[in-house]
Amino acid sequence: MKKTYLYLLGGALLLWVACARVGSPTGGAQDKTPPKVVKTIPPNESVNFTGNRIRIYFDEFVTLKDIRKQLIVSPPLAYFPEITPSGNASKYINIKILDTLRANTTYTLNFGKSIQDNNEGNPLSFYTYTFSTGNTIDSLTLKGRIKDALLPKADNFVNVMLYEMGEKYSDSVVYKERPLYVVNTLDSLTSFELTHLKAGKYRLVAMKDKDNNYLFDPKSDKIAFYPTPITIPTDSTYTLSLFKEVPQTQTSRPFQSGEQRISIGYQGEKDSIQVKPLSPLPADWKWVMEKEPAKDTLWLWYHPKVEDSLKLLVKSNRTDTIKVNLRKMKPEKWKITPEFKGISPTEEEIVLSSNTPIHTFNKEAIKIMVAKDSIEVGFEPIFTPNTSQITLKVKVKEGEKYQFKAFSAFENFFGQKSDTLQDSFTAKKVEDFGSLKLTFKDDVPLPFIIELTDKEAKKVLYEQYVEQTSPSYSFPFLKAGNYRLRVIEDHNRNKKWDTGSYLKHLQAEPVHYFAKEIELRANWEIEQEISLAEQAEEKPKPTKENTTTAEEKPTKTEEKRVKK
């Protein structure tokens, strides 16, 4: 009996192992072959299409992944097709068209990377099914690439669209109507190709379409457009730069965000917003406005307190009278925090940040002294009354230690005096910094801005505004780190980058990136030649060091890195 049980158990285990091996085999080379289309009904590139159903057969079981995001139909349909089976593996897929098709029109269904084999997930990339409701398949193409107008990397899933420029065409079509042709860059491409096009005159537009409805919403979408009409056929390649328009200035509803503080969120240009408290108000009532440092929010500070509610007149793109209900809130303790920037071996910036507006300060109550002998050093304050920040510029000696003291030196908007502040800092040494010397091979239209940013190009760390050409441009005291370098052509001379406007036919100001990050170490000098036209792909490499390795020897170099 015992042996019989063991035999049965062994047999069951063998059967289980055998069953477990059915599916994807182990060992050997991994299957990297995508599925193949073996048959379509109706045949691909059929003409005089009158039905609403399509079936596509494959040589193996497939599944559909992100089909609603990956499938791009051109011209766009009002209703997304019904596609089955949606969840299970199958050797075919069915497409049911729910929209009325245009007459004499070539349609393309680009499946992106949605069709994958069931075992390994190998995609049948960008498979396209084409049919025509007329007698012929249109065969013209248009190629190009997209980029971001400001950032080094373009968005993914960008729609590139063509609008027919007939007698009734107007630029407002992007807000109201779907395009005639569309292709999507999906998740990995910055190049595009519109296929199966009809000869004609078109407006070429790209859009990062948040709602995926093929309509431009300036509040949420980025847009790009070619400045002149496109005539097809064409052999040209077109570049489109995506930008986010400055939204129409408007405010959100004000609300109490702190004791004696009201917050007003906004979008657009803050300088065009006007806020005025309305009576009845106490006779000695005062108020100030400032921007919240990290958000598009305005703060309205006031004193003395007002009971129950406060009425505000708010003007932006419209004028509103708004009642803000007030409640008792716990007052936030006033604090001032010093930050020592260490901008060079001979100059220190002390930035004092307050959580309530600073109304005034007493310069005589602020002492900056050499630590070893208490000798005072002078400083230059930079301050605008009733703001939350004050900067002290100090001339220092390299490597010297200093004491900073402020004896009740500050008074805030509410009339409170600050506590004594005390801290210390040590002036930086030359070897704590790196330096960068730039030489441009080609002419850059004046004026322009040279910016060094963080890796993602989201934060500007150093910048120079250039109004006259020079053989080179130097950044002498930079903190060690990795930087992105970009150059902005300042066409309107306002010393900042400006975005574009679709309806005004205004492109964003051109931005040029040095393609690779610049790695800068402490005590290094980098001399970098840059061609904005070539967009060099090389990463800067050191050419000289106290101990030089083979990798660090200069070759045919556009860049030199030497130790100071």
PDB file of C-alpha atoms in Angstrom, residues 201-419:
ATOM      1  CA  LYS A 201      -2.278  72.924 -49.358  1.00  0.00           C
ATOM      2  CA  TYR A 202      -2.215  72.344 -45.593  1.00  0.00           C
ATOM      3  CA  ARG A 203      -1.484  73.898 -42.203  1.00  0.00           C
ATOM      4  CA  LEU A 204       1.000  71.729 -40.251  1.00  0.00           C
ATOM      5  CA  VAL A 205       0.427  71.672 -36.483  1.00  0.00           C
ATOM      6  CA  ALA A 206       1.688  69.517 -33.591  1.00  0.00           C
ATOM      7  CA  MET A 207      -0.013  69.257 -30.233  1.00  0.00           C
ATOM      8  CA  LYS A 208       0.636  67.657 -26.858  1.00  0.00           C
ATOM      9  CA  ASP A 209      -3.054  66.968 -26.453  1.00  0.00           C
ATOM     10  CA  LYS A 210      -3.848  66.326 -22.794  1.00  0.00           C
ATOM     11  CA  ASP A 211      -7.489  65.386 -23.423  1.00  0.00           C
ATOM     12  CA  ASN A 212      -6.624  63.427 -26.594  1.00  0.00           C
ATOM     13  CA  ASN A 213      -9.549  65.011 -28.444  1.00  0.00           C
ATOM     14  CA  TYR A 214      -7.564  66.623 -31.309  1.00  0.00           C
ATOM     15  CA  LEU A 215      -8.712  70.108 -30.203  1.00  0.00           C
ATOM     16  CA  PHE A 216      -6.359  72.770 -28.855  1.00  0.00           C
ATOM     17  CA  ASP A 217      -6.929  73.863 -25.258  1.00  0.00           C
ATOM     18  CA  PRO A 218      -4.380  76.597 -24.384  1.00  0.00           C
ATOM     19  CA  LYS A 219      -4.879  75.982 -20.657  1.00  0.00           C
ATOM     20  CA  SER A 220      -3.474  72.457 -20.804  1.00  0.00           C
ATOM     21  CA  ASP A 221      -1.953  71.747 -24.236  1.00  0.00           C
ATOM     22  CA  LYS A 222       1.357  72.554 -25.889  1.00  0.00           C
ATOM     23  CA  ILE A 223       1.261  73.516 -29.549  1.00  0.00           C
ATOM     24  CA  ALA A 224       3.671  73.882 -32.473  1.00  0.00           C
ATOM     25  CA  PHE A 225       3.009  75.128 -35.986  1.00  0.00           C
ATOM     26  CA  TYR A 226       4.932  75.594 -39.193  1.00  0.00           C
ATOM     27  CA  PRO A 227       4.909  79.319 -40.024  1.00  0.00           C
ATOM     28  CA  THR A 228       3.867  78.975 -43.670  1.00  0.00           C
ATOM     29  CA  PRO A 229       1.398  76.691 -45.479  1.00  0.00           C
ATOM     30  CA  ILE A 230       2.659  73.267 -46.597  1.00  0.00           C
ATOM     31  CA  THR A 231       2.102  72.215 -50.205  1.00  0.00           C
ATOM     32  CA  ILE A 232       2.039  68.464 -50.797  1.00  0.00           C
ATOM     33  CA  PRO A 233       3.827  66.782 -52.542  1.00  0.00           C
ATOM     34  CA  THR A 234       7.048  67.978 -50.904  1.00  0.00           C
ATOM     35  CA  ASP A 235      10.525  66.553 -50.317  1.00  0.00           C
ATOM     36  CA  SER A 236      11.266  68.913 -47.412  1.00  0.00           C
ATOM     37  CA  THR A 237      11.622  67.827 -43.794  1.00  0.00           C
ATOM     38  CA  TYR A 238       9.861  70.034 -41.258  1.00  0.00           C
ATOM     39  CA  THR A 239      10.820  70.838 -37.659  1.00  0.00           C
ATOM     40  CA  LEU A 240       8.127  71.810 -35.147  1.00  0.00           C
ATOM     41  CA  SER A 241       8.878  73.394 -31.753  1.00  0.00           C
ATOM     42  CA  LEU A 242       6.285  72.765 -29.040  1.00  0.00           C
ATOM     43  CA  PHE A 243       5.504  75.563 -26.607  1.00  0.00           C
ATOM     44  CA  LYS A 244       2.951  76.294 -23.923  1.00  0.00           C
ATOM     45  CA  GLU A 245       1.242  79.625 -24.470  1.00  0.00           C
ATOM     46  CA  VAL A 246       1.039  82.164 -21.684  1.00  0.00           C
ATOM     47  CA  PRO A 247      -2.517  81.553 -20.521  1.00  0.00           C
ATOM     48  CA  GLN A 248      -5.043  84.334 -20.313  1.00  0.00           C
ATOM     49  CA  THR A 249      -4.592  85.969 -16.939  1.00  0.00           C
ATOM     50  CA  GLN A 250      -7.190  84.821 -14.470  1.00  0.00           C
ATOM     51  CA  THR A 251      -7.467  84.179 -10.753  1.00  0.00           C
ATOM     52  CA  SER A 252      -8.987  81.463  -8.623  1.00  0.00           C
ATOM     53  CA  ARG A 253     -11.299  82.207  -5.712  1.00  0.00           C
ATOM     54  CA  PRO A 254      -9.455  83.860  -2.789  1.00  0.00           C
ATOM     55  CA  PHE A 255      -9.365  81.983   0.505  1.00  0.00           C
ATOM     56  CA  GLN A 256      -7.919  82.427   3.977  1.00  0.00           C
ATOM     57  CA  SER A 257      -4.612  80.528   4.159  1.00  0.00           C
ATOM     58  CA  GLY A 258      -3.279  81.826   7.463  1.00  0.00           C
ATOM     59  CA  GLU A 259      -3.892  84.233  10.306  1.00  0.00           C
ATOM     60  CA  GLN A 260      -4.319  87.633   8.611  1.00  0.00           C
ATOM     61  CA  ARG A 261      -3.351  86.194   5.225  1.00  0.00           C
ATOM     62  CA  ILE A 262      -5.455  85.521   2.120  1.00  0.00           C
ATOM     63  CA  SER A 263      -4.220  83.479  -0.861  1.00  0.00           C
ATOM     64  CA  ILE A 264      -5.220  84.131  -4.474  1.00  0.00           C
ATOM     65  CA  GLY A 265      -4.098  81.567  -7.042  1.00  0.00           C
ATOM     66  CA  TYR A 266      -3.587  82.764 -10.598  1.00  0.00           C
ATOM     67  CA  GLN A 267      -2.371  81.854 -14.048  1.00  0.00           C
ATOM     68  CA  GLY A 268      -0.925  84.190 -16.637  1.00  0.00           C
ATOM     69  CA  GLU A 269       0.818  87.483 -15.882  1.00  0.00           C
ATOM     70  CA  LYS A 270       0.636  88.443 -12.205  1.00  0.00           C
ATOM     71  CA  ASP A 271       1.452  92.097 -12.930  1.00  0.00           C
ATOM     72  CA  SER A 272      -1.897  92.511 -14.691  1.00  0.00           C
ATOM     73  CA  ILE A 273      -3.853  91.402 -11.598  1.00  0.00           C
ATOM     74  CA  GLN A 274      -5.341  94.089  -9.360  1.00  0.00           C
ATOM     75  CA  VAL A 275      -6.698  93.404  -5.875  1.00  0.00           C
ATOM     76  CA  LYS A 276      -8.424  95.967  -3.674  1.00  0.00           C
ATOM     77  CA  PRO A 277     -10.027  95.365  -0.250  1.00  0.00           C
ATOM     78  CA  LEU A 278     -13.455  96.996   0.054  1.00  0.00           C
ATOM     79  CA  SER A 279     -14.959  98.870   2.978  1.00  0.00           C
ATOM     80  CA  PRO A 280     -16.091  98.761   5.677  1.00  0.00           C
ATOM     81  CA  LEU A 281     -12.562  98.482   7.081  1.00  0.00           C
ATOM     82  CA  PRO A 282     -10.923  99.700  10.321  1.00  0.00           C
ATOM     83  CA  ALA A 283      -9.535 103.230  10.131  1.00  0.00           C
ATOM     84  CA  ASP A 284      -5.942 102.083  10.687  1.00  0.00           C
ATOM     85  CA  TRP A 285      -6.242  99.070   8.389  1.00  0.00           C
ATOM     86  CA  LYS A 286      -3.180  98.247   6.234  1.00  0.00           C
ATOM     87  CA  TRP A 287      -2.428  95.580   3.656  1.00  0.00           C
ATOM     88  CA  VAL A 288       0.374  94.440   1.338  1.00  0.00           C
ATOM     89  CA  MET A 289       0.593  91.980  -1.555  1.00  0.00           C
ATOM     90  CA  GLU A 290       3.447  89.635  -2.418  1.00  0.00           C
ATOM     91  CA  LYS A 291       3.960  86.491  -4.484  1.00  0.00           C
ATOM     92  CA  GLU A 292       4.326  83.145  -2.758  1.00  0.00           C
ATOM     93  CA  PRO A 293       7.898  82.039  -3.603  1.00  0.00           C
ATOM     94  CA  ALA A 294       7.228  78.534  -4.944  1.00  0.00           C
ATOM     95  CA  LYS A 295       3.730  78.843  -6.446  1.00  0.00           C
ATOM     96  CA  ASP A 296       1.616  80.976  -8.775  1.00  0.00           C
ATOM     97  CA  THR A 297      -0.167  82.442  -5.770  1.00  0.00           C
ATOM     98  CA  LEU A 298      -0.506  85.974  -4.425  1.00  0.00           C
ATOM     99  CA  TRP A 299      -0.569  86.595  -0.681  1.00  0.00           C
ATOM    100  CA  LEU A 300      -2.569  89.461   0.777  1.00  0.00           C
ATOM    101  CA  TRP A 301      -1.370  90.283   4.303  1.00  0.00           C
ATOM    102  CA  TYR A 302      -3.404  92.653   6.460  1.00  0.00           C
ATOM    103  CA  HIS A 303      -3.737  94.125   9.955  1.00  0.00           C
ATOM    104  CA  PRO A 304      -5.469  94.724  12.253  1.00  0.00           C
ATOM    105  CA  LYS A 305      -7.746  91.693  12.235  1.00  0.00           C
ATOM    106  CA  VAL A 306     -11.149  91.770  10.563  1.00  0.00           C
ATOM    107  CA  GLU A 307     -14.045  89.817  12.001  1.00  0.00           C
ATOM    108  CA  ASP A 308     -16.141  87.311  10.033  1.00  0.00           C
ATOM    109  CA  SER A 309     -15.417  88.266   6.416  1.00  0.00           C
ATOM    110  CA  LEU A 310     -13.563  90.516   4.000  1.00  0.00           C
ATOM    111  CA  LYS A 311     -14.692  91.759   0.573  1.00  0.00           C
ATOM    112  CA  LEU A 312     -12.166  91.980  -2.270  1.00  0.00           C
ATOM    113  CA  LEU A 313     -12.379  93.577  -5.703  1.00  0.00           C
ATOM    114  CA  VAL A 314     -10.294  91.347  -8.018  1.00  0.00           C
ATOM    115  CA  LYS A 315      -9.482  92.407 -11.594  1.00  0.00           C
ATOM    116  CA  SER A 316      -7.778  90.139 -14.141  1.00  0.00           C
ATOM    117  CA  ASN A 317      -9.505  89.153 -17.394  1.00  0.00           C
ATOM    118  CA  ARG A 318     -12.729  89.989 -15.571  1.00  0.00           C
ATOM    119  CA  THR A 319     -13.781  91.967 -12.507  1.00  0.00           C
ATOM    120  CA  ASP A 320     -15.270  90.200  -9.487  1.00  0.00           C
ATOM    121  CA  THR A 321     -16.330  91.236  -6.018  1.00  0.00           C
ATOM    122  CA  ILE A 322     -15.636  88.290  -3.726  1.00  0.00           C
ATOM    123  CA  LYS A 323     -16.490  87.719  -0.102  1.00  0.00           C
ATOM    124  CA  VAL A 324     -13.822  85.795   1.834  1.00  0.00           C
ATOM    125  CA  ASN A 325     -15.056  84.151   5.007  1.00  0.00           C
ATOM    126  CA  LEU A 326     -12.597  84.429   7.878  1.00  0.00           C
ATOM    127  CA  ARG A 327     -12.023  82.184  10.849  1.00  0.00           C
ATOM    128  CA  LYS A 328      -9.681  82.230  13.799  1.00  0.00           C
ATOM    129  CA  MET A 329      -6.400  80.494  12.959  1.00  0.00           C
ATOM    130  CA  LYS A 330      -3.331  79.824  15.046  1.00  0.00           C
ATOM    131  CA  PRO A 331      -0.737  82.520  14.307  1.00  0.00           C
ATOM    132  CA  GLU A 332       2.473  81.228  12.770  1.00  0.00           C
ATOM    133  CA  LYS A 333       5.581  82.034  14.777  1.00  0.00           C
ATOM    134  CA  TRP A 334       7.710  84.575  12.958  1.00  0.00           C
ATOM    135  CA  LYS A 335      11.094  83.287  11.918  1.00  0.00           C
ATOM    136  CA  ILE A 336      13.939  84.499   9.733  1.00  0.00           C
ATOM    137  CA  THR A 337      16.326  81.955   8.250  1.00  0.00           C
ATOM    138  CA  PRO A 338      19.790  82.901   6.925  1.00  0.00           C
ATOM    139  CA  GLU A 339      21.342  81.096   3.948  1.00  0.00           C
ATOM    140  CA  PHE A 340      25.002  81.555   3.013  1.00  0.00           C
ATOM    141  CA  LYS A 341      25.442  81.298  -0.744  1.00  0.00           C
ATOM    142  CA  GLY A 342      29.250  81.318  -0.991  1.00  0.00           C
ATOM    143  CA  ILE A 343      29.248  82.734  -4.504  1.00  0.00           C
ATOM    144  CA  SER A 344      33.031  83.337  -4.805  1.00  0.00           C
ATOM    145  CA  PRO A 345      36.255  83.380  -2.709  1.00  0.00           C
ATOM    146  CA  THR A 346      35.915  87.151  -2.263  1.00  0.00           C
ATOM    147  CA  GLU A 347      32.150  87.625  -2.055  1.00  0.00           C
ATOM    148  CA  GLU A 348      29.449  86.155   0.150  1.00  0.00           C
ATOM    149  CA  GLU A 349      25.709  86.559  -0.186  1.00  0.00           C
ATOM    150  CA  ILE A 350      23.621  86.146   2.943  1.00  0.00           C
ATOM    151  CA  VAL A 351      19.978  85.635   1.989  1.00  0.00           C
ATOM    152  CA  LEU A 352      17.546  86.148   4.880  1.00  0.00           C
ATOM    153  CA  SER A 353      14.134  84.585   4.237  1.00  0.00           C
ATOM    154  CA  SER A 354      11.115  85.424   6.391  1.00  0.00           C
ATOM    155  CA  ASN A 355       7.737  83.701   6.694  1.00  0.00           C
ATOM    156  CA  THR A 356       6.032  87.120   6.976  1.00  0.00           C
ATOM    157  CA  PRO A 357       6.862  90.323   5.069  1.00  0.00           C
ATOM    158  CA  ILE A 358       9.769  92.357   6.448  1.00  0.00           C
ATOM    159  CA  HIS A 359       8.694  95.974   6.764  1.00  0.00           C
ATOM    160  CA  THR A 360      12.006  97.550   7.733  1.00  0.00           C
ATOM    161  CA  PHE A 361      15.429  96.757   9.187  1.00  0.00           C
ATOM    162  CA  ASN A 362      18.183  98.499  11.159  1.00  0.00           C
ATOM    163  CA  LYS A 363      21.505  98.164   9.370  1.00  0.00           C
ATOM    164  CA  GLU A 364      23.420  99.243  12.474  1.00  0.00           C
ATOM    165  CA  ALA A 365      22.061  96.245  14.397  1.00  0.00           C
ATOM    166  CA  ILE A 366      23.593  93.784  11.922  1.00  0.00           C
ATOM    167  CA  LYS A 367      27.202  92.783  12.562  1.00  0.00           C
ATOM    168  CA  ILE A 368      29.449  90.701  10.311  1.00  0.00           C
ATOM    169  CA  MET A 369      32.832  90.099  11.917  1.00  0.00           C
ATOM    170  CA  VAL A 370      36.048  88.190  11.288  1.00  0.00           C
ATOM    171  CA  ALA A 371      35.859  85.345  13.788  1.00  0.00           C
ATOM    172  CA  LYS A 372      39.478  85.428  14.937  1.00  0.00           C
ATOM    173  CA  ASP A 373      39.633  89.117  15.907  1.00  0.00           C
ATOM    174  CA  SER A 374      36.002  90.423  15.793  1.00  0.00           C
ATOM    175  CA  ILE A 375      36.874  93.084  13.209  1.00  0.00           C
ATOM    176  CA  GLU A 376      33.685  94.198  11.490  1.00  0.00           C
ATOM    177  CA  VAL A 377      33.339  94.063   7.704  1.00  0.00           C
ATOM    178  CA  GLY A 378      30.945  96.121   5.638  1.00  0.00           C
ATOM    179  CA  PHE A 379      28.025  94.853   3.598  1.00  0.00           C
ATOM    180  CA  GLU A 380      25.520  96.108   1.036  1.00  0.00           C
ATOM    181  CA  PRO A 381      21.836  95.323   1.676  1.00  0.00           C
ATOM    182  CA  ILE A 382      19.390  94.649  -1.168  1.00  0.00           C
ATOM    183  CA  PHE A 383      15.837  95.038   0.075  1.00  0.00           C
ATOM    184  CA  THR A 384      12.332  96.017  -0.998  1.00  0.00           C
ATOM    185  CA  PRO A 385      10.026  96.906   1.931  1.00  0.00           C
ATOM    186  CA  ASN A 386       7.202  94.485   2.749  1.00  0.00           C
ATOM    187  CA  THR A 387       8.765  91.523   0.989  1.00  0.00           C
ATOM    188  CA  SER A 388       9.889  88.298   2.591  1.00  0.00           C
ATOM    189  CA  GLN A 389      13.560  88.400   1.635  1.00  0.00           C
ATOM    190  CA  ILE A 390      16.610  90.572   2.171  1.00  0.00           C
ATOM    191  CA  THR A 391      20.088  89.962   0.711  1.00  0.00           C
ATOM    192  CA  LEU A 392      23.369  91.127   2.244  1.00  0.00           C
ATOM    193  CA  LYS A 393      26.379  91.328  -0.098  1.00  0.00           C
ATOM    194  CA  VAL A 394      29.650  90.957   1.818  1.00  0.00           C
ATOM    195  CA  LYS A 395      33.272  91.335   0.691  1.00  0.00           C
ATOM    196  CA  VAL A 396      35.253  88.513   2.306  1.00  0.00           C
ATOM    197  CA  LYS A 397      38.737  87.042   2.407  1.00  0.00           C
ATOM    198  CA  GLU A 398      39.321  83.605   0.935  1.00  0.00           C
ATOM    199  CA  GLY A 399      39.105  80.821   3.530  1.00  0.00           C
ATOM    200  CA  GLU A 400      38.391  83.210   6.436  1.00  0.00           C
ATOM    201  CA  LYS A 401      35.786  82.365   9.084  1.00  0.00           C
ATOM    202  CA  TYR A 402      33.130  84.978   9.945  1.00  0.00           C
ATOM    203  CA  GLN A 403      30.425  85.557  12.543  1.00  0.00           C
ATOM    204  CA  PHE A 404      26.993  86.907  11.607  1.00  0.00           C
ATOM    205  CA  LYS A 405      24.815  88.565  14.262  1.00  0.00           C
ATOM    206  CA  ALA A 406      21.576  90.540  14.005  1.00  0.00           C
ATOM    207  CA  PHE A 407      20.307  92.089  17.265  1.00  0.00           C
ATOM    208  CA  SER A 408      16.525  92.578  16.871  1.00  0.00           C
ATOM    209  CA  ALA A 409      17.395  94.127  13.524  1.00  0.00           C
ATOM    210  CA  PHE A 410      14.166  93.395  11.658  1.00  0.00           C
ATOM    211  CA  GLU A 411      10.567  94.510  12.017  1.00  0.00           C
ATOM    212  CA  ASN A 412       7.811  92.721  10.150  1.00  0.00           C
ATOM    213  CA  PHE A 413       4.583  93.988   8.614  1.00  0.00           C
ATOM    214  CA  PHE A 414       2.728  93.370  11.898  1.00  0.00           C
ATOM    215  CA  GLY A 415       5.168  95.521  13.899  1.00  0.00           C
ATOM    216  CA  GLN A 416       6.954  92.603  15.576  1.00  0.00           C
ATOM    217  CA  LYS A 417      10.693  92.802  16.298  1.00  0.00           C
ATOM    218  CA  SER A 418      12.888  89.841  15.392  1.00  0.00           C
ATOM    219  CA  ASP A 419      14.848  87.809  17.913  1.00  0.00           C
TER     220      ASP A 419
END
